[in-house]
Amino acid sequence: MPDVRNLSPEYLAFWREYHLCTLTTLRPDGTPHVVPVGVTYDAEAGIARVITNKNSRKVANIIAAGPDGARVAACQMHRARWATLEGHAMIRPESDIVDDAVRRYTDRYGRTPKPSPDRVVIEIAVDRALGRA
């Protein structure tokens, strides 16, 4: 298992490449909810970010976990390479946080999402990294 504080250059480069990801949250009944998302990873800060609509099921699942947020996992794969980031997720609606996350998304995915007044950020404090990148 890679050390989240000392990830290899190859692992970090994989998180900068264009890959769609999945985000796994848990529904209130404990069953997994897995959806496709775009994820950016700031290894220096140990934060992964997902921009999304505040009315989405994934946001509702994180909110339902309580005021301290929820455990989540973000994963991407390409052929035999794969990488998962796990951590504690919180919903961040602040405009400066959203703007920063949109900029990071644009840098990684090469397109700027349409503006949305309902956009929030799922901010994941990463504490575990898995994979073979």
Tab-separated table of N, CA, C and O in Angstrom:
chain	number	residue	atom	x	y	z
A	1	MET	N	0.851	-1.180	0.000
A	1	MET	CA	0.000	0.000	0.000
A	1	MET	C	0.898	1.245	0.000
A	1	MET	O	1.757	1.374	0.856
A	2	PRO	N	0.693	2.154	-0.951
A	2	PRO	CA	1.513	3.366	-0.986
A	2	PRO	C	1.298	4.227	0.262
A	2	PRO	O	0.205	4.297	0.806
A	3	ASP	N	2.373	4.865	0.709
A	3	ASP	CA	2.315	5.794	1.840
A	3	ASP	C	1.756	7.117	1.325
A	3	ASP	O	2.346	7.753	0.456
A	4	VAL	N	0.613	7.535	1.871
A	4	VAL	CA	-0.060	8.740	1.380
A	4	VAL	C	0.816	9.992	1.523
A	4	VAL	O	0.635	10.966	0.811
A	5	ARG	N	1.791	9.953	2.423
A	5	ARG	CA	2.692	11.099	2.602
A	5	ARG	C	3.916	11.030	1.694
A	5	ARG	O	4.707	11.964	1.650
A	6	ASN	N	4.074	9.909	1.007
A	6	ASN	CA	5.271	9.723	0.185
A	6	ASN	C	4.927	8.914	-1.063
A	6	ASN	O	5.457	7.834	-1.280
A	7	LEU	N	4.016	9.445	-1.872
A	7	LEU	CA	3.570	8.734	-3.075
A	7	LEU	C	4.610	8.854	-4.172
A	7	LEU	O	5.287	9.876	-4.308
A	8	SER	N	4.713	7.820	-4.983
A	8	SER	CA	5.710	7.811	-6.058
A	8	SER	C	5.357	8.844	-7.123
A	8	SER	O	4.189	9.206	-7.309
A	9	PRO	N	6.370	9.313	-7.848
A	9	PRO	CA	6.106	10.245	-8.951
A	9	PRO	C	5.136	9.651	-9.976
A	9	PRO	O	4.307	10.367	-10.539
A	10	GLU	N	5.219	8.339	-10.218
A	10	GLU	CA	4.322	7.688	-11.181
A	10	GLU	C	2.879	7.714	-10.693
A	10	GLU	O	1.956	7.948	-11.474
A	11	TYR	N	2.687	7.471	-9.414
A	11	TYR	CA	1.340	7.492	-8.827
A	11	TYR	C	0.740	8.891	-8.943
A	11	TYR	O	-0.401	9.060	-9.361
A	12	LEU	N	1.539	9.897	-8.593
A	12	LEU	CA	1.059	11.278	-8.667
A	12	LEU	C	0.796	11.704	-10.116
A	12	LEU	O	-0.189	12.395	-10.393
A	13	ALA	N	1.649	11.274	-11.044
A	13	ALA	CA	1.446	11.595	-12.458
A	13	ALA	C	0.149	10.983	-12.966
A	13	ALA	O	-0.573	11.597	-13.759
A	14	PHE	N	-0.166	9.776	-12.508
A	14	PHE	CA	-1.407	9.110	-12.898
A	14	PHE	C	-2.615	9.950	-12.495
A	14	PHE	O	-3.599	10.026	-13.231
A	15	TRP	N	-2.552	10.611	-11.336
A	15	TRP	CA	-3.664	11.459	-10.879
A	15	TRP	C	-3.729	12.793	-11.615
A	15	TRP	O	-4.686	13.543	-11.455
A	16	ARG	N	-2.731	13.093	-12.445
A	16	ARG	CA	-2.793	14.306	-13.270
A	16	ARG	C	-3.262	14.010	-14.690
A	16	ARG	O	-3.650	14.912	-15.423
A	17	GLU	N	-3.214	12.749	-15.093
A	17	GLU	CA	-3.677	12.363	-16.429
A	17	GLU	C	-5.201	12.455	-16.510
A	17	GLU	O	-5.887	12.435	-15.487
A	18	TYR	N	-5.703	12.532	-17.719
A	18	TYR	CA	-7.147	12.571	-17.936
A	18	TYR	C	-7.728	11.171	-17.768
A	18	TYR	O	-7.519	10.290	-18.603
A	19	HIS	N	-8.419	10.965	-16.666
A	19	HIS	CA	-9.136	9.715	-16.426
A	19	HIS	C	-10.417	10.026	-15.681
A	19	HIS	O	-10.402	10.810	-14.722
A	20	LEU	N	-11.501	9.421	-16.114
A	20	LEU	CA	-12.714	9.500	-15.320
A	20	LEU	C	-12.530	8.605	-14.111
A	20	LEU	O	-11.753	7.649	-14.134
A	21	CYS	N	-13.235	8.931	-13.063
A	21	CYS	CA	-13.074	8.232	-11.798
A	21	CYS	C	-14.433	7.756	-11.301
A	21	CYS	O	-15.462	8.066	-11.894
A	22	THR	N	-14.409	7.020	-10.216
A	22	THR	CA	-15.644	6.720	-9.502
A	22	THR	C	-15.494	7.267	-8.089
A	22	THR	O	-14.383	7.349	-7.550
A	23	LEU	N	-16.626	7.638	-7.526
A	23	LEU	CA	-16.680	8.037	-6.127
A	23	LEU	C	-17.658	7.106	-5.443
A	23	LEU	O	-18.789	6.931	-5.899
A	24	THR	N	-17.207	6.503	-4.351
A	24	THR	CA	-18.068	5.622	-3.573
A	24	THR	C	-18.394	6.294	-2.250
A	24	THR	O	-17.487	6.672	-1.499
A	25	THR	N	-19.702	6.449	-2.008
A	25	THR	CA	-20.209	6.920	-0.726
A	25	THR	C	-21.143	5.825	-0.206
A	25	THR	O	-21.507	4.911	-0.940
A	26	LEU	N	-21.513	5.944	1.054
A	26	LEU	CA	-22.459	4.984	1.612
A	26	LEU	C	-23.806	5.646	1.826
A	26	LEU	O	-23.888	6.748	2.391
A	27	ARG	N	-24.855	4.971	1.366
A	27	ARG	CA	-26.218	5.433	1.614
A	27	ARG	C	-26.530	5.278	3.107
A	27	ARG	O	-25.840	4.517	3.803
A	28	PRO	N	-27.565	5.953	3.585
A	28	PRO	CA	-27.927	5.803	5.002
A	28	PRO	C	-28.173	4.352	5.428
A	28	PRO	O	-27.946	4.001	6.585
A	29	ASP	N	-28.583	3.489	4.485
A	29	ASP	CA	-28.801	2.077	4.851
A	29	ASP	C	-27.510	1.249	4.792
A	29	ASP	O	-27.519	0.044	5.001
A	30	GLY	N	-26.384	1.900	4.501
A	30	GLY	CA	-25.088	1.225	4.490
A	30	GLY	C	-24.672	0.648	3.162
A	30	GLY	O	-23.553	0.149	3.033
A	31	THR	N	-25.535	0.690	2.147
A	31	THR	CA	-25.174	0.144	0.845
A	31	THR	C	-24.333	1.157	0.063
A	31	THR	O	-24.506	2.368	0.203
A	32	PRO	N	-23.407	0.667	-0.771
A	32	PRO	CA	-22.541	1.588	-1.516
A	32	PRO	C	-23.271	2.259	-2.673
A	32	PRO	O	-24.106	1.653	-3.339
A	33	HIS	N	-22.940	3.510	-2.881
A	33	HIS	CA	-23.424	4.308	-4.011
A	33	HIS	C	-22.167	4.702	-4.796
A	33	HIS	O	-21.312	5.427	-4.280
A	34	VAL	N	-22.026	4.173	-6.013
A	34	VAL	CA	-20.835	4.392	-6.823
A	34	VAL	C	-21.238	5.133	-8.087
A	34	VAL	O	-22.116	4.662	-8.822
A	35	VAL	N	-20.594	6.280	-8.331
A	35	VAL	CA	-20.947	7.098	-9.488
A	35	VAL	C	-19.687	7.604	-10.187
A	35	VAL	O	-18.638	7.766	-9.565
A	36	PRO	N	-19.785	7.863	-11.503
A	36	PRO	CA	-18.647	8.434	-12.221
A	36	PRO	C	-18.505	9.920	-11.899
A	36	PRO	O	-19.500	10.640	-11.797
A	37	VAL	N	-17.264	10.352	-11.715
A	37	VAL	CA	-16.968	11.747	-11.399
A	37	VAL	C	-15.605	12.113	-11.963
A	37	VAL	O	-14.835	11.252	-12.364
A	38	GLY	N	-15.308	13.387	-11.935
A	38	GLY	CA	-13.955	13.886	-12.165
A	38	GLY	C	-13.360	14.186	-10.801
A	38	GLY	O	-14.038	14.736	-9.937
A	39	VAL	N	-12.104	13.816	-10.600
A	39	VAL	CA	-11.442	14.037	-9.314
A	39	VAL	C	-10.115	14.739	-9.561
A	39	VAL	O	-9.393	14.399	-10.498
A	40	THR	N	-9.809	15.703	-8.723
A	40	THR	CA	-8.473	16.288	-8.729
A	40	THR	C	-7.822	15.975	-7.394
A	40	THR	O	-8.495	15.843	-6.377
A	41	TYR	N	-6.502	15.841	-7.418
A	41	TYR	CA	-5.783	15.498	-6.205
A	41	TYR	C	-4.630	16.461	-5.979
A	41	TYR	O	-3.764	16.615	-6.840
A	42	ASP	N	-4.639	17.103	-4.835
A	42	ASP	CA	-3.563	17.984	-4.403
A	42	ASP	C	-2.768	17.209	-3.358
A	42	ASP	O	-3.135	17.175	-2.178
A	43	ALA	N	-1.712	16.556	-3.793
A	43	ALA	CA	-0.933	15.692	-2.907
A	43	ALA	C	-0.268	16.485	-1.793
A	43	ALA	O	-0.128	15.991	-0.673
A	44	GLU	N	0.162	17.705	-2.089
A	44	GLU	CA	0.818	18.523	-1.075
A	44	GLU	C	-0.106	18.784	0.111
A	44	GLU	O	0.300	18.704	1.264
A	45	ALA	N	-1.379	19.073	-0.184
A	45	ALA	CA	-2.362	19.335	0.870
A	45	ALA	C	-3.037	18.052	1.356
A	45	ALA	O	-3.711	18.055	2.385
A	46	GLY	N	-2.895	16.969	0.586
A	46	GLY	CA	-3.567	15.718	0.935
A	46	GLY	C	-5.071	15.797	0.739
A	46	GLY	O	-5.832	15.140	1.446
A	47	ILE	N	-5.491	16.573	-0.268
A	47	ILE	CA	-6.917	16.802	-0.514
A	47	ILE	C	-7.288	16.386	-1.933
A	47	ILE	O	-6.676	16.824	-2.908
A	48	ALA	N	-8.321	15.545	-2.043
A	48	ALA	CA	-8.943	15.231	-3.340
A	48	ALA	C	-10.250	16.012	-3.394
A	48	ALA	O	-10.905	16.217	-2.365
A	49	ARG	N	-10.614	16.454	-4.594
A	49	ARG	CA	-11.814	17.272	-4.755
A	49	ARG	C	-12.681	16.760	-5.895
A	49	ARG	O	-12.168	16.366	-6.942
A	50	VAL	N	-13.994	16.831	-5.652
A	50	VAL	CA	-14.998	16.501	-6.660
A	50	VAL	C	-15.972	17.666	-6.696
A	50	VAL	O	-16.512	18.044	-5.657
A	51	ILE	N	-16.194	18.247	-7.885
A	51	ILE	CA	-17.223	19.279	-7.998
A	51	ILE	C	-18.527	18.597	-8.392
A	51	ILE	O	-18.526	17.662	-9.191
A	52	THR	N	-19.620	19.070	-7.811
A	52	THR	CA	-20.900	18.419	-8.051
A	52	THR	C	-22.045	19.347	-7.689
A	52	THR	O	-21.839	20.439	-7.159
A	53	ASN	N	-23.259	18.885	-7.934
A	53	ASN	CA	-24.470	19.627	-7.603
A	53	ASN	C	-24.845	19.363	-6.150
A	53	ASN	O	-24.813	18.214	-5.702
A	54	LYS	N	-25.221	20.408	-5.443
A	54	LYS	CA	-25.547	20.255	-4.017
A	54	LYS	C	-26.752	19.352	-3.776
A	54	LYS	O	-26.952	18.863	-2.665
A	55	ASN	N	-27.546	19.095	-4.814
A	55	ASN	CA	-28.723	18.241	-4.683
A	55	ASN	C	-28.470	16.795	-5.100
A	55	ASN	O	-29.409	16.012	-5.202
A	56	SER	N	-27.217	16.433	-5.327
A	56	SER	CA	-26.903	15.072	-5.785
A	56	SER	C	-27.014	14.059	-4.647
A	56	SER	O	-26.925	14.392	-3.465
A	57	ARG	N	-27.182	12.806	-5.019
A	57	ARG	CA	-27.267	11.720	-4.036
A	57	ARG	C	-25.965	11.585	-3.255
A	57	ARG	O	-25.967	11.312	-2.049
A	58	LYS	N	-24.821	11.760	-3.933
A	58	LYS	CA	-23.542	11.623	-3.236
A	58	LYS	C	-23.392	12.676	-2.139
A	58	LYS	O	-22.905	12.375	-1.041
A	59	VAL	N	-23.849	13.889	-2.404
A	59	VAL	CA	-23.820	14.939	-1.380
A	59	VAL	C	-24.773	14.575	-0.243
A	59	VAL	O	-24.426	14.692	0.944
A	60	ALA	N	-25.963	14.112	-0.584
A	60	ALA	CA	-26.936	13.715	0.445
A	60	ALA	C	-26.372	12.599	1.323
A	60	ALA	O	-26.576	12.608	2.549
A	61	ASN	N	-25.651	11.653	0.725
A	61	ASN	CA	-25.071	10.571	1.509
A	61	ASN	C	-24.039	11.092	2.507
A	61	ASN	O	-23.977	10.643	3.655
A	62	ILE	N	-23.214	12.028	2.067
A	62	ILE	CA	-22.188	12.586	2.953
A	62	ILE	C	-22.843	13.398	4.072
A	62	ILE	O	-22.478	13.263	5.246
A	63	ILE	N	-23.832	14.190	3.734
A	63	ILE	CA	-24.544	14.979	4.750
A	63	ILE	C	-25.246	14.064	5.749
A	63	ILE	O	-25.227	14.303	6.958
A	64	ALA	N	-25.855	12.981	5.252
A	64	ALA	CA	-26.587	12.055	6.122
A	64	ALA	C	-25.674	11.380	7.139
A	64	ALA	O	-26.143	10.922	8.180
A	65	ALA	N	-24.372	11.326	6.859
A	65	ALA	CA	-23.436	10.698	7.786
A	65	ALA	C	-23.238	11.528	9.049
A	65	ALA	O	-22.689	11.035	10.024
A	66	GLY	N	-23.668	12.782	9.020
A	66	GLY	CA	-23.556	13.636	10.199
A	66	GLY	C	-22.639	14.816	9.975
A	66	GLY	O	-22.034	14.970	8.914
A	67	PRO	N	-22.522	15.671	10.981
A	67	PRO	CA	-21.764	16.919	10.820
A	67	PRO	C	-20.267	16.724	10.594
A	67	PRO	O	-19.592	17.632	10.125
A	68	ASP	N	-19.760	15.545	10.907
A	68	ASP	CA	-18.339	15.281	10.692
A	68	ASP	C	-18.040	14.693	9.322
A	68	ASP	O	-16.904	14.332	9.033
A	69	GLY	N	-19.068	14.557	8.467
A	69	GLY	CA	-18.859	14.042	7.125
A	69	GLY	C	-18.847	12.529	7.074
A	69	GLY	O	-19.388	11.864	7.954
A	70	ALA	N	-18.214	11.980	6.034
A	70	ALA	CA	-18.287	10.538	5.780
A	70	ALA	C	-17.004	10.003	5.163
A	70	ALA	O	-16.282	10.741	4.488
A	71	ARG	N	-16.750	8.703	5.349
A	71	ARG	CA	-15.666	8.018	4.655
A	71	ARG	C	-16.094	7.786	3.206
A	71	ARG	O	-17.235	7.385	2.952
A	72	VAL	N	-15.184	8.035	2.279
A	72	VAL	CA	-15.452	7.826	0.859
A	72	VAL	C	-14.198	7.259	0.196
A	72	VAL	O	-13.113	7.278	0.775
A	73	ALA	N	-14.365	6.809	-1.040
A	73	ALA	CA	-13.234	6.348	-1.846
A	73	ALA	C	-13.405	6.861	-3.271
A	73	ALA	O	-14.492	6.785	-3.839
A	74	ALA	N	-12.321	7.403	-3.829
A	74	ALA	CA	-12.280	7.824	-5.226
A	74	ALA	C	-11.293	6.905	-5.938
A	74	ALA	O	-10.191	6.670	-5.435
A	75	CYS	N	-11.692	6.386	-7.099
A	75	CYS	CA	-10.862	5.410	-7.802
A	75	CYS	C	-10.815	5.743	-9.291
A	75	CYS	O	-11.784	6.234	-9.859
A	76	GLN	N	-9.676	5.448	-9.901
A	76	GLN	CA	-9.548	5.550	-11.352
A	76	GLN	C	-8.728	4.375	-11.841
A	76	GLN	O	-7.954	3.787	-11.080
A	77	MET	N	-8.933	4.042	-13.112
A	77	MET	CA	-8.161	2.941	-13.678
A	77	MET	C	-7.937	3.169	-15.167
A	77	MET	O	-8.696	3.878	-15.829
A	78	HIS	N	-6.880	2.592	-15.651
A	78	HIS	CA	-6.590	2.561	-17.073
A	78	HIS	C	-5.767	1.307	-17.344
A	78	HIS	O	-4.639	1.189	-16.852
A	79	ARG	N	-6.389	0.377	-18.068
A	79	ARG	CA	-5.771	-0.926	-18.318
A	79	ARG	C	-5.366	-1.558	-16.996
A	79	ARG	O	-6.195	-1.729	-16.124
A	80	ALA	N	-4.084	-1.879	-16.809
A	80	ALA	CA	-3.663	-2.533	-15.568
A	80	ALA	C	-3.292	-1.545	-14.464
A	80	ALA	O	-2.975	-1.942	-13.356
A	81	ARG	N	-3.325	-0.255	-14.780
A	81	ARG	CA	-3.018	0.748	-13.748
A	81	ARG	C	-4.295	1.150	-13.034
A	81	ARG	O	-5.333	1.327	-13.661
A	82	TRP	N	-4.199	1.312	-11.738
A	82	TRP	CA	-5.348	1.776	-10.971
A	82	TRP	C	-4.858	2.499	-9.715
A	82	TRP	O	-3.736	2.274	-9.263
A	83	ALA	N	-5.705	3.368	-9.198
A	83	ALA	CA	-5.353	4.113	-7.993
A	83	ALA	C	-6.631	4.490	-7.252
A	83	ALA	O	-7.607	4.925	-7.861
A	84	THR	N	-6.617	4.297	-5.955
A	84	THR	CA	-7.740	4.661	-5.099
A	84	THR	C	-7.240	5.570	-3.991
A	84	THR	O	-6.198	5.309	-3.384
A	85	LEU	N	-7.998	6.635	-3.766
A	85	LEU	CA	-7.749	7.546	-2.647
A	85	LEU	C	-8.925	7.420	-1.696
A	85	LEU	O	-10.075	7.572	-2.108
A	86	GLU	N	-8.644	7.138	-0.440
A	86	GLU	CA	-9.689	7.034	0.569
A	86	GLU	C	-9.499	8.143	1.594
A	86	GLU	O	-8.380	8.574	1.851
A	87	GLY	N	-10.612	8.568	2.178
A	87	GLY	CA	-10.500	9.577	3.214
A	87	GLY	C	-11.845	10.038	3.716
A	87	GLY	O	-12.888	9.458	3.403
A	88	HIS	N	-11.787	11.102	4.461
A	88	HIS	CA	-12.949	11.679	5.112
A	88	HIS	C	-13.444	12.854	4.261
A	88	HIS	O	-12.673	13.768	3.970
A	89	ALA	N	-14.718	12.817	3.863
A	89	ALA	CA	-15.274	13.834	2.968
A	89	ALA	C	-16.199	14.801	3.700
A	89	ALA	O	-16.984	14.395	4.555
A	90	MET	N	-16.080	16.046	3.323
A	90	MET	CA	-16.957	17.119	3.808
A	90	MET	C	-17.484	17.873	2.589
A	90	MET	O	-16.828	17.914	1.548
A	91	ILE	N	-18.645	18.487	2.739
A	91	ILE	CA	-19.210	19.314	1.668
A	91	ILE	C	-18.767	20.750	1.902
A	91	ILE	O	-18.939	21.297	2.987
A	92	ARG	N	-18.208	21.359	0.857
A	92	ARG	CA	-17.707	22.734	0.943
A	92	ARG	C	-18.451	23.596	-0.081
A	92	ARG	O	-18.196	23.498	-1.278
A	93	PRO	N	-19.360	24.464	0.378
A	93	PRO	CA	-20.110	25.323	-0.540
A	93	PRO	C	-19.484	26.707	-0.770
A	93	PRO	O	-19.950	27.462	-1.629
A	94	GLU	N	-18.415	27.028	-0.035
A	94	GLU	CA	-17.849	28.380	-0.115
A	94	GLU	C	-17.365	28.694	-1.534
A	94	GLU	O	-16.707	27.875	-2.160
A	95	SER	N	-17.683	29.889	-2.004
A	95	SER	CA	-17.390	30.245	-3.397
A	95	SER	C	-15.900	30.184	-3.719
A	95	SER	O	-15.526	29.759	-4.821
A	96	ASP	N	-15.021	30.578	-2.804
A	96	ASP	CA	-13.591	30.511	-3.093
A	96	ASP	C	-13.119	29.060	-3.212
A	96	ASP	O	-12.285	28.745	-4.067
A	97	ILE	N	-13.683	28.167	-2.409
A	97	ILE	CA	-13.343	26.739	-2.474
A	97	ILE	C	-13.858	26.155	-3.792
A	97	ILE	O	-13.155	25.395	-4.472
A	98	VAL	N	-15.096	26.517	-4.156
A	98	VAL	CA	-15.687	26.031	-5.413
A	98	VAL	C	-14.878	26.543	-6.602
A	98	VAL	O	-14.535	25.768	-7.507
A	99	ASP	N	-14.536	27.834	-6.606
A	99	ASP	CA	-13.766	28.402	-7.721
A	99	ASP	C	-12.407	27.710	-7.870
A	99	ASP	O	-11.971	27.409	-8.991
A	100	ASP	N	-11.740	27.444	-6.752
A	100	ASP	CA	-10.451	26.756	-6.799
A	100	ASP	C	-10.614	25.344	-7.350
A	100	ASP	O	-9.820	24.893	-8.181
A	101	ALA	N	-11.651	24.644	-6.912
A	101	ALA	CA	-11.888	23.280	-7.385
A	101	ALA	C	-12.213	23.257	-8.880
A	101	ALA	O	-11.769	22.350	-9.602
A	102	VAL	N	-12.970	24.234	-9.358
A	102	VAL	CA	-13.282	24.329	-10.796
A	102	VAL	C	-12.004	24.573	-11.584
A	102	VAL	O	-11.780	23.964	-12.639
A	103	ARG	N	-11.128	25.435	-11.076
A	103	ARG	CA	-9.854	25.701	-11.758
A	103	ARG	C	-9.023	24.417	-11.842
A	103	ARG	O	-8.466	24.081	-12.889
A	104	ARG	N	-8.964	23.684	-10.754
A	104	ARG	CA	-8.201	22.429	-10.738
A	104	ARG	C	-8.811	21.409	-11.714
A	104	ARG	O	-8.087	20.700	-12.421
A	105	TYR	N	-10.139	21.332	-11.753
A	105	TYR	CA	-10.836	20.445	-12.688
A	105	TYR	C	-10.488	20.834	-14.129
A	105	TYR	O	-10.175	19.977	-14.958
A	106	THR	N	-10.527	22.124	-14.420
A	106	THR	CA	-10.206	22.623	-15.760
A	106	THR	C	-8.777	22.259	-16.140
A	106	THR	O	-8.518	21.823	-17.273
A	107	ASP	N	-7.852	22.401	-15.206
A	107	ASP	CA	-6.451	22.047	-15.477
A	107	ASP	C	-6.310	20.559	-15.803
A	107	ASP	O	-5.591	20.186	-16.722
A	108	ARG	N	-6.991	19.710	-15.062
A	108	ARG	CA	-6.844	18.267	-15.275
A	108	ARG	C	-7.602	17.779	-16.505
A	108	ARG	O	-7.101	16.957	-17.262
A	109	TYR	N	-8.831	18.261	-16.673
A	109	TYR	CA	-9.701	17.687	-17.704
A	109	TYR	C	-9.798	18.530	-18.985
A	109	TYR	O	-10.451	18.121	-19.940
A	110	GLY	N	-9.144	19.685	-18.993
A	110	GLY	CA	-9.060	20.464	-20.218
A	110	GLY	C	-10.353	21.135	-20.655
A	110	GLY	O	-10.483	21.535	-21.807
A	111	ARG	N	-11.317	21.249	-19.747
A	111	ARG	CA	-12.551	21.963	-20.075
A	111	ARG	C	-13.111	22.584	-18.807
A	111	ARG	O	-12.950	22.033	-17.715
A	112	THR	N	-13.718	23.728	-18.976
A	112	THR	CA	-14.326	24.424	-17.843
A	112	THR	C	-15.802	24.069	-17.780
A	112	THR	O	-16.525	24.247	-18.765
A	113	PRO	N	-16.271	23.559	-16.650
A	113	PRO	CA	-17.690	23.233	-16.542
A	113	PRO	C	-18.545	24.499	-16.588
A	113	PRO	O	-18.090	25.575	-16.194
A	114	LYS	N	-19.766	24.349	-17.077
A	114	LYS	CA	-20.685	25.488	-17.105
A	114	LYS	C	-20.921	25.989	-15.684
A	114	LYS	O	-21.012	25.180	-14.752
A	115	PRO	N	-21.046	27.297	-15.525
A	115	PRO	CA	-21.327	27.832	-14.176
A	115	PRO	C	-22.641	27.256	-13.638
A	115	PRO	O	-23.575	26.990	-14.385
A	116	SER	N	-22.680	27.064	-12.330
A	116	SER	CA	-23.881	26.562	-11.679
A	116	SER	C	-23.984	27.154	-10.278
A	116	SER	O	-23.037	27.015	-9.487
A	117	PRO	N	-25.117	27.752	-9.952
A	117	PRO	CA	-25.287	28.280	-8.591
A	117	PRO	C	-25.440	27.164	-7.555
A	117	PRO	O	-25.322	27.413	-6.352
A	118	ASP	N	-25.675	25.937	-8.003
A	118	ASP	CA	-25.856	24.802	-7.103
A	118	ASP	C	-24.585	23.975	-6.906
A	118	ASP	O	-24.617	22.920	-6.288
A	119	ARG	N	-23.454	24.474	-7.428
A	119	ARG	CA	-22.213	23.702	-7.346
A	119	ARG	C	-21.616	23.768	-5.937
A	119	ARG	O	-21.575	24.815	-5.301
A	120	VAL	N	-21.151	22.613	-5.477
A	120	VAL	CA	-20.409	22.487	-4.223
A	120	VAL	C	-19.203	21.594	-4.491
A	120	VAL	O	-19.086	20.996	-5.564
A	121	VAL	N	-18.345	21.503	-3.500
A	121	VAL	CA	-17.162	20.651	-3.602
A	121	VAL	C	-17.245	19.567	-2.540
A	121	VAL	O	-17.536	19.850	-1.373
A	122	ILE	N	-17.009	18.351	-2.966
A	122	ILE	CA	-16.765	17.275	-2.014
A	122	ILE	C	-15.258	17.290	-1.800
A	122	ILE	O	-14.486	17.040	-2.723
A	123	GLU	N	-14.860	17.648	-0.595
A	123	GLU	CA	-13.446	17.761	-0.259
A	123	GLU	C	-13.066	16.552	0.599
A	123	GLU	O	-13.642	16.328	1.657
A	124	ILE	N	-12.106	15.793	0.113
A	124	ILE	CA	-11.703	14.545	0.763
A	124	ILE	C	-10.304	14.714	1.363
A	124	ILE	O	-9.340	14.947	0.638
A	125	ALA	N	-10.236	14.588	2.685
A	125	ALA	CA	-8.944	14.578	3.373
A	125	ALA	C	-8.395	13.158	3.248
A	125	ALA	O	-8.836	12.244	3.953
A	126	VAL	N	-7.460	12.967	2.340
A	126	VAL	CA	-6.966	11.634	1.995
A	126	VAL	C	-6.069	11.093	3.098
A	126	VAL	O	-5.118	11.765	3.526
A	127	ASP	N	-6.378	9.874	3.554
A	127	ASP	CA	-5.547	9.236	4.564
A	127	ASP	C	-5.098	7.827	4.157
A	127	ASP	O	-4.378	7.163	4.890
A	128	ARG	N	-5.520	7.395	2.974
A	128	ARG	CA	-5.089	6.080	2.481
A	128	ARG	C	-5.024	6.131	0.952
A	128	ARG	O	-5.916	6.650	0.302
A	129	ALA	N	-3.952	5.568	0.416
A	129	ALA	CA	-3.792	5.455	-1.030
A	129	ALA	C	-3.498	4.006	-1.364
A	129	ALA	O	-2.677	3.360	-0.698
A	130	LEU	N	-4.172	3.516	-2.386
A	130	LEU	CA	-3.975	2.150	-2.849
A	130	LEU	C	-3.718	2.205	-4.349
A	130	LEU	O	-4.088	3.168	-5.015
A	131	GLY	N	-3.149	1.158	-4.887
A	131	GLY	CA	-3.064	1.096	-6.331
A	131	GLY	C	-1.765	0.576	-6.883
A	131	GLY	O	-0.824	0.255	-6.159
A	132	ARG	N	-1.766	0.555	-8.203
A	132	ARG	CA	-0.619	0.143	-8.992
A	132	ARG	C	-0.591	1.063	-10.208
A	132	ARG	O	-1.281	0.829	-11.181
A	133	ALA	N	0.174	2.126	-10.082
A	133	ALA	CA	0.184	3.111	-11.166
A	133	ALA	C	1.546	3.227	-11.809
A	133	ALA	O	2.542	2.922	-11.243
